[in-house]
Coordinates of C-alpha atoms and ligand atoms in Angstrom, one line a residue:
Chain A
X261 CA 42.5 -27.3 -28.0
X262 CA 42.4 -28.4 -31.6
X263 CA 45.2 -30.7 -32.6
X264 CA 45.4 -28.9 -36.3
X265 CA 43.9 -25.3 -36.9
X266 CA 40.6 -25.2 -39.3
X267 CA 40.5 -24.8 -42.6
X268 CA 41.9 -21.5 -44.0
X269 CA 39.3 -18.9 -45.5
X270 CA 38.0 -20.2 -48.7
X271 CA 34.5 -19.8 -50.6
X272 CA 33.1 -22.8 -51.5
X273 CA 31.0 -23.3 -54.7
X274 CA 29.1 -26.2 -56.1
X275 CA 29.1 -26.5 -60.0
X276 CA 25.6 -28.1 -61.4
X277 CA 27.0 -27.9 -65.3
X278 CA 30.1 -28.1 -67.5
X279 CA 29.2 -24.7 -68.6
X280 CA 30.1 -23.5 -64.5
X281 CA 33.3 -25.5 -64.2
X282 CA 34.3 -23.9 -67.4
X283 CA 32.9 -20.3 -66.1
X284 CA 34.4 -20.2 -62.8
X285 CA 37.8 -21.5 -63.8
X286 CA 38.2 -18.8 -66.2
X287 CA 37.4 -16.1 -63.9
X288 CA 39.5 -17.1 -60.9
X289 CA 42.7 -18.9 -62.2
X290 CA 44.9 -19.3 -60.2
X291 CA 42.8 -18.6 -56.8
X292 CA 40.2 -21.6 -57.3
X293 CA 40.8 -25.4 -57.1
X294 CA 38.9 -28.0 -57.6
X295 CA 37.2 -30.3 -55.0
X296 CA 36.1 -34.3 -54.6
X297 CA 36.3 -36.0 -51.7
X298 CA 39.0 -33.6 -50.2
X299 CA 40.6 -36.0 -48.4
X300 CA 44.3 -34.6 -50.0
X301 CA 43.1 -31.2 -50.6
X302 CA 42.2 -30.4 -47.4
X303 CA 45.0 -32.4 -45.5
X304 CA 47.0 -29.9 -47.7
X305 CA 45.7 -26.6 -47.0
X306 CA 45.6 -27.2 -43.5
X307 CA 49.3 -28.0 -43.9
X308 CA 50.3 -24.9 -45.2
X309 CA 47.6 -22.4 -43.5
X310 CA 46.6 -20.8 -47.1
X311 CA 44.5 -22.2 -49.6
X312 CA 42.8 -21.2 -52.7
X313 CA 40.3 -18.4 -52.4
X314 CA 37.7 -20.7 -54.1
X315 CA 36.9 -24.2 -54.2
X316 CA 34.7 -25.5 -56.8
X317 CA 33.1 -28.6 -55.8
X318 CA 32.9 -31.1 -58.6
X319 CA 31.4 -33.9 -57.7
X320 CA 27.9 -33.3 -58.7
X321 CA 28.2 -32.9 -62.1
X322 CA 26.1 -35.0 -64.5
X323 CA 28.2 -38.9 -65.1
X324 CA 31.1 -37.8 -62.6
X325 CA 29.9 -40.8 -59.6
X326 CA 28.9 -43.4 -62.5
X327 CA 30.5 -46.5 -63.0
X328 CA 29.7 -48.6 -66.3
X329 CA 31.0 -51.6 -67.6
X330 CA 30.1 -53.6 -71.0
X331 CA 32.2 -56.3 -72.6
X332 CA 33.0 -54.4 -75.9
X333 CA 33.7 -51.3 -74.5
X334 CA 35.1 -51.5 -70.9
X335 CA 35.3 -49.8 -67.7
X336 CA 34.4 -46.2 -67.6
X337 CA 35.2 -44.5 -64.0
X338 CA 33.6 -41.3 -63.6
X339 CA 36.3 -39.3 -62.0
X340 CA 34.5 -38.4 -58.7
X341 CA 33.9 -42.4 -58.2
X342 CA 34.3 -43.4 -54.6
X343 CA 37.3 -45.9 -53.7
X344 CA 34.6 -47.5 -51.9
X345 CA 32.5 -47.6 -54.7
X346 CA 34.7 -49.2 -56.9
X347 CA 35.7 -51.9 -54.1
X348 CA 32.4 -53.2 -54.0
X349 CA 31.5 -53.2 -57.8
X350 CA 30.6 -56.5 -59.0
X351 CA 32.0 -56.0 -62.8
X352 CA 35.4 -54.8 -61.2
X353 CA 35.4 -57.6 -58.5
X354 CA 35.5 -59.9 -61.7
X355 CA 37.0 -58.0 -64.4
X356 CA 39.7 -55.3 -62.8
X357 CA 39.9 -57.2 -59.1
X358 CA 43.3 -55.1 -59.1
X359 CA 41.5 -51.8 -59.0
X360 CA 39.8 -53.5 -56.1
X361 CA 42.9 -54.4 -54.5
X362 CA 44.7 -51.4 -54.7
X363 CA 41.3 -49.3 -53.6
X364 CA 41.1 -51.6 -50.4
X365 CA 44.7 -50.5 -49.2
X366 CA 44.3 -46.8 -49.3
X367 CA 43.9 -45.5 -45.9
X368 CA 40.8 -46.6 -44.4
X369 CA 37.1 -47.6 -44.8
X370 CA 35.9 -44.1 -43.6
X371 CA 38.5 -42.3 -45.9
X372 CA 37.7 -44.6 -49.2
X373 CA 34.0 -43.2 -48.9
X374 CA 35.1 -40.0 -49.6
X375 CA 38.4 -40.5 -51.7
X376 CA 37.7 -40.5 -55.2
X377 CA 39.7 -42.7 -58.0
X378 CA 40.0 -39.0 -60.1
X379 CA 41.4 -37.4 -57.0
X380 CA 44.1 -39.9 -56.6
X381 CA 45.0 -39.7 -60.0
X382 CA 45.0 -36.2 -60.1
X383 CA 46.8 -35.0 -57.5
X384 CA 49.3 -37.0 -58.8
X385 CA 51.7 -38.4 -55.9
X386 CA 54.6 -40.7 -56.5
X387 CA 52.8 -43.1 -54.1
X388 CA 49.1 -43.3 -55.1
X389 CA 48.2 -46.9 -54.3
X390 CA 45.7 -46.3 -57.6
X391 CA 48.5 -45.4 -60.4
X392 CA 50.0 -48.9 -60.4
X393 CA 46.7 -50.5 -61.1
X394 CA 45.7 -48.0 -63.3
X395 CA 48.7 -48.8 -65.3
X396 CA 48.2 -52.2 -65.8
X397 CA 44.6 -51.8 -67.1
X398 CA 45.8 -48.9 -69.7
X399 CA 44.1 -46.6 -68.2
X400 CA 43.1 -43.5 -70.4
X401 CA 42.1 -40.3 -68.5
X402 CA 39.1 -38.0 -70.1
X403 CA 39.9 -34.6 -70.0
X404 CA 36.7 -31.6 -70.7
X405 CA 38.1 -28.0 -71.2
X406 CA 35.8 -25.5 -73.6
X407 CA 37.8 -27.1 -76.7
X408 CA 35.6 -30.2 -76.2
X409 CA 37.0 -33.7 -74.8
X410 CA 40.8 -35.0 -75.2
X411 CA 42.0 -38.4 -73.9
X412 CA 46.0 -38.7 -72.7
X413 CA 47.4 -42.0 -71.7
X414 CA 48.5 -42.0 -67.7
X415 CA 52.5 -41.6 -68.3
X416 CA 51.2 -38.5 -70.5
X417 CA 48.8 -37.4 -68.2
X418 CA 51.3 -37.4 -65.1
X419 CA 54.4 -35.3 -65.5
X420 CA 56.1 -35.2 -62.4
X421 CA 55.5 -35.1 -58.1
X422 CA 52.2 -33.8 -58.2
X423 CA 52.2 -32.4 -61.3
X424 CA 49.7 -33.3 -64.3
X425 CA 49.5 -32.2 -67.9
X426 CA 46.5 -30.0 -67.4
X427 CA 46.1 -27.2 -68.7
X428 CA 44.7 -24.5 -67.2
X429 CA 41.0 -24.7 -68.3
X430 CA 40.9 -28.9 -68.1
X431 CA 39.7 -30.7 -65.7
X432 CA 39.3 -34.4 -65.6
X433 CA 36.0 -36.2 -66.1
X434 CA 36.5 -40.1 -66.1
X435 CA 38.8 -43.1 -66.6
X436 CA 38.5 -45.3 -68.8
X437 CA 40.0 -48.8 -68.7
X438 CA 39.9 -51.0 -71.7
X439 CA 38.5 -54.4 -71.4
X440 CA 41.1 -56.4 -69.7
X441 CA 42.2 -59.9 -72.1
X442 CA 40.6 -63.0 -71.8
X443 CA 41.5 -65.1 -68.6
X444 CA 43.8 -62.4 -67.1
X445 CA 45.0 -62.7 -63.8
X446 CA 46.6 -59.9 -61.3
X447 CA 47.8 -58.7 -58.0
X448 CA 48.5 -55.4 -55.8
X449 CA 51.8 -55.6 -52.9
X450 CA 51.8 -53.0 -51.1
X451 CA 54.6 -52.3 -48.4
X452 CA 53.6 -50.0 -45.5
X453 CA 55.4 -48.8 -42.2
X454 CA 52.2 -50.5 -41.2
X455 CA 50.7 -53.5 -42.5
X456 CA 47.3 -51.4 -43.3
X457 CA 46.9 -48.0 -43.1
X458 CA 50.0 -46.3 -44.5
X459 CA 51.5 -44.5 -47.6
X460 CA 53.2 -47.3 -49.8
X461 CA 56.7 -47.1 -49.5
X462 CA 56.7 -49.7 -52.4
X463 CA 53.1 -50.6 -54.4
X464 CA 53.5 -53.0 -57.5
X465 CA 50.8 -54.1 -59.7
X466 CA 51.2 -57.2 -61.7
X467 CA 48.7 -58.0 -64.5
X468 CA 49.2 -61.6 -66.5
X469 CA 47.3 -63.2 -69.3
X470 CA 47.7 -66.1 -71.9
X471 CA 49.4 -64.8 -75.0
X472 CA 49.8 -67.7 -77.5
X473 CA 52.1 -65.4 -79.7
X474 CA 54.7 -65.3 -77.6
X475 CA 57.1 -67.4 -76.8
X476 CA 56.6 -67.2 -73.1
X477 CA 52.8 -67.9 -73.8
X478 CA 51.5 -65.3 -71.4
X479 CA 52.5 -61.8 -71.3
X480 CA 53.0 -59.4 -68.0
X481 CA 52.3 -56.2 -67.2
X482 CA 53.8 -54.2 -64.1
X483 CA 53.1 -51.3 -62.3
X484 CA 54.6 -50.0 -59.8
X485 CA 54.8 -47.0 -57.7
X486 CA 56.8 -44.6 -54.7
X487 CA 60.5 -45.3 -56.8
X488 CA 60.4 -42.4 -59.0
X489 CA 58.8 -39.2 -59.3
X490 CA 55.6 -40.5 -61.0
X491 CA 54.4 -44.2 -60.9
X492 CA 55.3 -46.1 -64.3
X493 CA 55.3 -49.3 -66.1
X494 CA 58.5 -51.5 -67.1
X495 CA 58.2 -52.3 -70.9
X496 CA 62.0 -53.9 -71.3
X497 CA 61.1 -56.0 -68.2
X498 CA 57.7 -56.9 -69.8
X499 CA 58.9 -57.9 -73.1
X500 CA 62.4 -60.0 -71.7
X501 CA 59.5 -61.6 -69.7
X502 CA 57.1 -62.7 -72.8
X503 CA 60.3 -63.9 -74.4
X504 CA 61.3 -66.6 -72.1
X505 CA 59.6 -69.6 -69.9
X506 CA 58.1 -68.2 -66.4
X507 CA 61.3 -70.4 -64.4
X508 CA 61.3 -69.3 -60.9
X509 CA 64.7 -67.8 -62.1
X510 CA 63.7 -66.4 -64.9
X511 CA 60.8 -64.0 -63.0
X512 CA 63.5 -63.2 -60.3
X513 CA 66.0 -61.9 -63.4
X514 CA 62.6 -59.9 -64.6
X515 CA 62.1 -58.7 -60.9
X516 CA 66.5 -57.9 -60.3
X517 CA 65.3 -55.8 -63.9
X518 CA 62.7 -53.8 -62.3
X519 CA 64.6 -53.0 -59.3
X520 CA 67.9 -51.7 -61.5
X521 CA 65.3 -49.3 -63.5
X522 CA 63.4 -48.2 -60.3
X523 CA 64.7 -44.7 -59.1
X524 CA 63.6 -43.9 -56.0
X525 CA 64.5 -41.2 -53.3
X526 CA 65.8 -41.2 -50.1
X527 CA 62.5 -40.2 -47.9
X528 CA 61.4 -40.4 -44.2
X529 CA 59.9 -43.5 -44.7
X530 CA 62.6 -45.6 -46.4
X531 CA 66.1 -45.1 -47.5
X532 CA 66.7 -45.5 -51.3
X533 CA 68.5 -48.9 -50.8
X534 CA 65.6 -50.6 -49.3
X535 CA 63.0 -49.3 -51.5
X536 CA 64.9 -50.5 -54.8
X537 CA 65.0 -54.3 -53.1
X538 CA 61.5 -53.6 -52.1
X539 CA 61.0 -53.4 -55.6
X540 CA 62.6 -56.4 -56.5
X541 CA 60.8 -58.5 -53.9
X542 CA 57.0 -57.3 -54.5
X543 CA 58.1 -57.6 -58.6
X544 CA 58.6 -61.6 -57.7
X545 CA 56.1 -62.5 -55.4
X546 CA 53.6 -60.3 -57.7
X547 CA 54.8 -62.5 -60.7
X548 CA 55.0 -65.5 -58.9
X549 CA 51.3 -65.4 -57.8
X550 CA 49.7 -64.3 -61.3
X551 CA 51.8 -67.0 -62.6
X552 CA 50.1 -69.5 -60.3
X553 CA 46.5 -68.3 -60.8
X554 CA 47.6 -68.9 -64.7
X555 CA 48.4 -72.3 -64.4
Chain B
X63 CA 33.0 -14.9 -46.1
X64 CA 29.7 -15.8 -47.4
X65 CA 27.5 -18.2 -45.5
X66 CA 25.6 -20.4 -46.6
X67 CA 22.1 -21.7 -45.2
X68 CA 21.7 -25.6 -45.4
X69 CA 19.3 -28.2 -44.0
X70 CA 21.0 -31.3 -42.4
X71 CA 18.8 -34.4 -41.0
X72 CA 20.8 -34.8 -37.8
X73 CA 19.6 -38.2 -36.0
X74 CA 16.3 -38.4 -37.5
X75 CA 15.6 -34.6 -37.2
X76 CA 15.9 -31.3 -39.7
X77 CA 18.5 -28.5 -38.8
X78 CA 18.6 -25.7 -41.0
X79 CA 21.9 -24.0 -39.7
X80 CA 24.1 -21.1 -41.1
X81 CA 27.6 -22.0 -41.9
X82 CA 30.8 -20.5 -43.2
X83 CA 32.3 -22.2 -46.6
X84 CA 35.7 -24.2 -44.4
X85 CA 33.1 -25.3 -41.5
X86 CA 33.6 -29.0 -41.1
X87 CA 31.1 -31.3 -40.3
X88 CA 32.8 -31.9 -37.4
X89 CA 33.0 -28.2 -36.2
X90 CA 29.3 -27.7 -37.2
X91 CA 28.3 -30.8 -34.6
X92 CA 30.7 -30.0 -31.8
X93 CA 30.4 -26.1 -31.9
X94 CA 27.2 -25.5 -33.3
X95 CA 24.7 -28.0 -32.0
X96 CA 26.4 -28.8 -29.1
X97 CA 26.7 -32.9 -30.2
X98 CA 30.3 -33.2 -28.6
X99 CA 29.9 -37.0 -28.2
X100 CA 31.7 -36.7 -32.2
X101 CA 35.5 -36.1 -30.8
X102 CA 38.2 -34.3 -32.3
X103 CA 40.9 -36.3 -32.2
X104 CA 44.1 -35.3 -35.5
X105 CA 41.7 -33.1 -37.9
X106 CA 43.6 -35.2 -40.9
X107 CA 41.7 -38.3 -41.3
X108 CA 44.3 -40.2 -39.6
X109 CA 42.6 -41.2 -35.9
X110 CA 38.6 -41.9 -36.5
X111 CA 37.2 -40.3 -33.5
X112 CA 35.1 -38.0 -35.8
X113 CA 33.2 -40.9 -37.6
X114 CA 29.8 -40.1 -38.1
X115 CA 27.6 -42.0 -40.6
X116 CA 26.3 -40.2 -43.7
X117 CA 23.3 -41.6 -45.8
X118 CA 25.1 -45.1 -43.1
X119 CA 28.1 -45.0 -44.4
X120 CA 31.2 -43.8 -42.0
X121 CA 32.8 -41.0 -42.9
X122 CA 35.7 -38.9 -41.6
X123 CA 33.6 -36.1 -40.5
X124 CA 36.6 -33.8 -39.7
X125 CA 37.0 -34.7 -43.9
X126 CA 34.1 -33.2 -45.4
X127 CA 32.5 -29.9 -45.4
X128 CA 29.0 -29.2 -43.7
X129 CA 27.8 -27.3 -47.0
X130 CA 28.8 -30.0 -48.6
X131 CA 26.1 -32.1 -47.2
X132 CA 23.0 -30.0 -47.7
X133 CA 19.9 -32.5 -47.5
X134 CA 21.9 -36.0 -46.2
X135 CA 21.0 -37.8 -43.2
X136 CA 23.7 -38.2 -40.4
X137 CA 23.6 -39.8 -37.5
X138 CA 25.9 -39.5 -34.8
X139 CA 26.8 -41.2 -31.6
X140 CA 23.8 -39.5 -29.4
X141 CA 21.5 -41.1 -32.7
X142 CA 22.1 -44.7 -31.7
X143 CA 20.4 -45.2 -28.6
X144 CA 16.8 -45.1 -28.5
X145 CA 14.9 -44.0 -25.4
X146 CA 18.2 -44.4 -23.1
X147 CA 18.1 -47.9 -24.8
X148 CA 21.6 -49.2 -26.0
X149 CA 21.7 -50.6 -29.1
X150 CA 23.4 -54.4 -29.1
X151 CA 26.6 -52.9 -29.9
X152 CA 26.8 -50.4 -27.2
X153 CA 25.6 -52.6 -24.6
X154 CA 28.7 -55.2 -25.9
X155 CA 31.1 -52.4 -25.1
X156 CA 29.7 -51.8 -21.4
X157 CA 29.4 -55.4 -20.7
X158 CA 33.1 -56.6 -22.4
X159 CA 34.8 -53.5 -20.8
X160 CA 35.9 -52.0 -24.2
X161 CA 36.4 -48.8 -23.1
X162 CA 39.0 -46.9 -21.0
X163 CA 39.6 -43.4 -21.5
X164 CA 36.9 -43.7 -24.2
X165 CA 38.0 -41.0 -26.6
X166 CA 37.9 -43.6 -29.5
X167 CA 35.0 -45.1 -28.4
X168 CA 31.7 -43.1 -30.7
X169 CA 33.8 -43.0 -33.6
X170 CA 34.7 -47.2 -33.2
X171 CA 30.8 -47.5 -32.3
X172 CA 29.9 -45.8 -35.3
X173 CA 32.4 -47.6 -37.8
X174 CA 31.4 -51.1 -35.9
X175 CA 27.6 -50.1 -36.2
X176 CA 28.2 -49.8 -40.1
X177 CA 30.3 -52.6 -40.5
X178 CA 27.3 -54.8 -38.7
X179 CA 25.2 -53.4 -41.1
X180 CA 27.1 -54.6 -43.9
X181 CA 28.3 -57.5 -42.8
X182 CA 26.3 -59.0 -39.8
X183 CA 28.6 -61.7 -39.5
X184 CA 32.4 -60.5 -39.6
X185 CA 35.0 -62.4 -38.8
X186 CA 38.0 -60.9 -36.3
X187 CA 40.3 -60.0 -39.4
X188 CA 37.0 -58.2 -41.1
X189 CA 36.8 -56.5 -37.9
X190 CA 40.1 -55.1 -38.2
X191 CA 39.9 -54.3 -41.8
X192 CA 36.9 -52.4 -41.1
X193 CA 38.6 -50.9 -37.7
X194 CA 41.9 -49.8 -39.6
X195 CA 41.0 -46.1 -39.4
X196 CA 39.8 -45.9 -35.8
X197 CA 43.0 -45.8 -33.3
X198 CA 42.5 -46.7 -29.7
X199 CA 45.9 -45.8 -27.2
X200 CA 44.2 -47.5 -24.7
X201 CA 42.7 -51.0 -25.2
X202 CA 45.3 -52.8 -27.4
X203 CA 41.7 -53.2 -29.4
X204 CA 40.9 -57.0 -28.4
X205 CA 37.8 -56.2 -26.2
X206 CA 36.5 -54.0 -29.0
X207 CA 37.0 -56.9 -31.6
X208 CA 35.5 -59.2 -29.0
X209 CA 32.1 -57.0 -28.1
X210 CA 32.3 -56.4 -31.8
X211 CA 31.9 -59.6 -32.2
X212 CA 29.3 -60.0 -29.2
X213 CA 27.2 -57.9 -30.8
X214 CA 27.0 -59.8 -34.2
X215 CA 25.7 -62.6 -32.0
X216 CA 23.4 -60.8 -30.1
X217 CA 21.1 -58.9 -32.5
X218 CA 24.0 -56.9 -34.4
X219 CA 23.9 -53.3 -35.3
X220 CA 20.4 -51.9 -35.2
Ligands
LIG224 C1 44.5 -40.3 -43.6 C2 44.8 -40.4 -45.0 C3 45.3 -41.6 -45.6 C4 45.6 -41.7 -46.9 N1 46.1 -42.9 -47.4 C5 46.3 -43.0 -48.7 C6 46.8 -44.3 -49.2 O1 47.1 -45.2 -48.5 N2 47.1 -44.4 -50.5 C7 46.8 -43.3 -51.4 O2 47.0 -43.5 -52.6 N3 46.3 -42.1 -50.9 C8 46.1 -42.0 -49.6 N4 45.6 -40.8 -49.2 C9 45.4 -39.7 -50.1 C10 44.0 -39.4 -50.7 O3 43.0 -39.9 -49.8 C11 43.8 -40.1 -52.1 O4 44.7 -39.6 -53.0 C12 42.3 -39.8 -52.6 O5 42.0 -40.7 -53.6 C13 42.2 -38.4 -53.2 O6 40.9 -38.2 -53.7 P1 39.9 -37.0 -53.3 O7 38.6 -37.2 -54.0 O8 39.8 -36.9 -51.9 O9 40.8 -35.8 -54.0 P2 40.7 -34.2 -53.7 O10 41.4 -33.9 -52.4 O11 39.3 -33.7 -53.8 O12 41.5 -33.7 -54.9 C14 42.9 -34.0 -55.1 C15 43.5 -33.0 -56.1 O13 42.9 -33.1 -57.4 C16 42.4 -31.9 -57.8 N5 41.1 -32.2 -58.5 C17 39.9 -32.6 -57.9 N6 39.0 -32.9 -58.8 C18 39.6 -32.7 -60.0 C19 39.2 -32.8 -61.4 N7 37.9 -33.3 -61.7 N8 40.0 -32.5 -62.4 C20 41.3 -32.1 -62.1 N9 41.7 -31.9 -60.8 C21 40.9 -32.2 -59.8 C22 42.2 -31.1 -56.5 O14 42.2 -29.7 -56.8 C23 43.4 -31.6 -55.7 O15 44.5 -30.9 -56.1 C24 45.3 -40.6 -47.8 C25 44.8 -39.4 -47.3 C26 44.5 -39.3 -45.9 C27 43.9 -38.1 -45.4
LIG225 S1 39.5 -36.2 -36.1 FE1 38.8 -36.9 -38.0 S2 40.0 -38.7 -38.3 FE2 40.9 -37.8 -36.5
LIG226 S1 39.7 -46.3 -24.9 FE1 41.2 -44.7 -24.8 S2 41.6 -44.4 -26.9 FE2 40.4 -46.1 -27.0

């Protein structure tokens, strides 16, 4: 006996061109959804029993698997990218090793060859182990629709649980990250049920890099996800941090910061107390350990 | 529904085979050509026993579509041996007793083949990395990290 039922009815189409994505989208709405890797599509339609009438597989298209890097201009992701593939990518290994860290933790090595960075971002969950990362590099998100191309910031791109700005006749094509600054440093914490394996109950993201304007002399970045219904950054903890010296006390005030802003819900997995000093805790030992590699 | 025709290179040989859109890989080896050494363990990504290896990279085959694969090369557990002869791995298993019910044990030969092949020389905490997304109810997984290990000493993967 099968543990789960199949897949629901669906057709499945395979666009080679822009021009198809476009075509198709227009003609079946509502009843067609796009596919990547699948690997939360699929879990989700077998959930429910119903699907979309049509899935139009993506993948293919010209640039969407390519990953390119330069110096001047960045990282560019093509939005059916492998996890896998950007793991073991030399240019992120030294330039984003975040990315990195946060693609090793999702699920498992099996999964991350078929898990895409642009299905992670676009289906949009609260706990994406990707968004936290992605927020620390600035991560812009190419959208192609008819009209031509449009680029939105993440916190503008997601809108809610799941939910995307999107409209109707967009779909995404890369990422692009902008090149990191000089000598910056970073780490992913990412609390489990499990130490591997699991959805993050908490994720942060902690990005630090020497700032001689400030008075702190570095400045931070954090990202964190799961404590609020889309995964966001902490500006007022990031500037109270590049105002003062990085004290032991003064990163646990910034991380006390983080937890009072995080907003998390009550879930099967954690209660909301926990998760909020969950917060707190990854915030400092994240800072603490950029702020070592620094040094 | 529409089906489509597609050509697979199952262990080394070329299948054309008719298949609804939603057929899985993993339906499409079990059902259709009878390879039932691929098990079906959660259908969700969660338990491994599907591994198979795509272009020799594992993949969740209860994950990925058959039509999605038109033209790849996969190879599945009954691909390793050669002329009844166990590859280095498999014979590690036998001879280290890393089996007991062995329902996990294609999918964690499969992922441990791959990992061999990428990494002759993995250390135990590679091992599990690379093991995270096969489960095993039975073995408490040491023997499998040790003939895993075996192996890596004894010709590896091929
Ligand atoms: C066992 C298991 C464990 C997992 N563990 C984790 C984990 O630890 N951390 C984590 O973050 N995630 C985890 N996931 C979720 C999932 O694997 C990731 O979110 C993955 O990156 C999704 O990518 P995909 O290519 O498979 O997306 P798909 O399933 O193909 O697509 C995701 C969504 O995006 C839409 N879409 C696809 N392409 C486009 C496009 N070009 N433009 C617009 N919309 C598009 C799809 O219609 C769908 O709604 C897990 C999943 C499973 C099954
Ligand atoms: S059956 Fe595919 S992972 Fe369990
Ligand atoms: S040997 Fe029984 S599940 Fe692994």
């Amino acid at each position: 006996m099968l543990a789960r039922p199949g897949l629901p009815d669906f057709e499945y189409i395979k666009a080679e061109t822009f021009q198809d994505v476009f075509d198709w989208m227009k003609e079946k709405g509502d009843d067609l959804k796009l596919l990547m890797g699948g690997t939360d599509l699929f879990i989700q339609m077998r959930d429910r029993g119903e699907g979309p009438g049509f899935l139009l597989d993506v993948k293919g298209l010209p640039g969407m698997q390519e990953i390119s890097f330069d110096r001047k201009n960045g990282l560019k992701v093509g939005a059916a990218a492998t996890l896998n593939s950007l793991s073991s990518h030399p240019n992120l290994l030294t330039y984003y090793s975040i990315l990195c860290q946060a693609a090793d933790t999702v699920g498992n090595y099996q999964l991350r060859n078929l898990a895409t960075l642009g299905g992670n971002i676009c289906n949009a969950s609260p706990s994406a182990d990707m968004s936290p990362a992605a927020l620390v590099y600035d991560g812009i998100v190419v959208v192609e629709s008819p009209r031509g191309e449009r680029e939105l910031s993440l916190d503008q791109f997601w809108v809610g649980p799941g939910k995307t700005a999107l409209e109707k006749d967009e779909f995404l094509k890369r990422i692009h990250f902008p090149t990191p600054p000089d000598k910056a440093a970073g780490s992913y914490y990412k609390l489990g049920r499990s130490k591997m394996g699991d959805l993050a109950i908490v994720g942060v993201a902690v990005l630090a890099f020497p700032d001689p304007n400030q008075p702190a002399g570095v400045q931070f970045r954090i990202g964190i996800n799961s404590t609020a219904p889309t995964a966001y950054r902490v500006p007022a903890v990031e500037e109270f941090l590049a105002q003062s010296p990085t004290t032991d006390e003064i990163l646990y005030k910034a991380a006390e910061m983080a937890m009072d802003i995080s907003a998390p819900i009550e879930d099967q997995r954690a209660t909301a107390i926990y998760q909020k000093k969950m917060v707190r805790n990854l915030v400092y030992k994240g800072l603490k350990e950029v702020r070592e590699i620094l040094k | 529904m529409a089906k489509h025709t597609i050509t697979l290179i199952i262990n080394g040989q070329s299948e054309e085979l008719l298949v609804p859109s939603n057929m899985t890989l993993l339906h499409v080896l079990r059902d259709q050509l009878g390879l039932t050494g691929t098990k079906n363990g959660c259908e969700a990504g969660e338990c491994g026993a599907c591994t198979v290896l795509v272009d020799g990279e594992p993949i969740n085959s209860c994950l990925v579509l058959a039509v999605e694969l038109e033209g790849r090369e996969i190879t599945t557990i009954e691909g390793l041996s050669s002329n009844g002869k166990l590859t280095p791995l498999q014979q590690a298993f036998a001879d280290l007793n890393a089996v007991q019910c062995g329902y996990c044990t294609p999918g964690m030969l499969m992922s441990g083949t791959a990992l061999l092949r990428r990494n002759p020389n993995p250390t135990a905490e590679e091992i599990q990395k690379a093991l995270v997304g096969n489960l095993c109810r039975c073995t408490g997984y040491q023997r499998i990290i040790d003939a895993i290990m075996e192996a890596s000493r004894n010709g590896g993967a091929q």
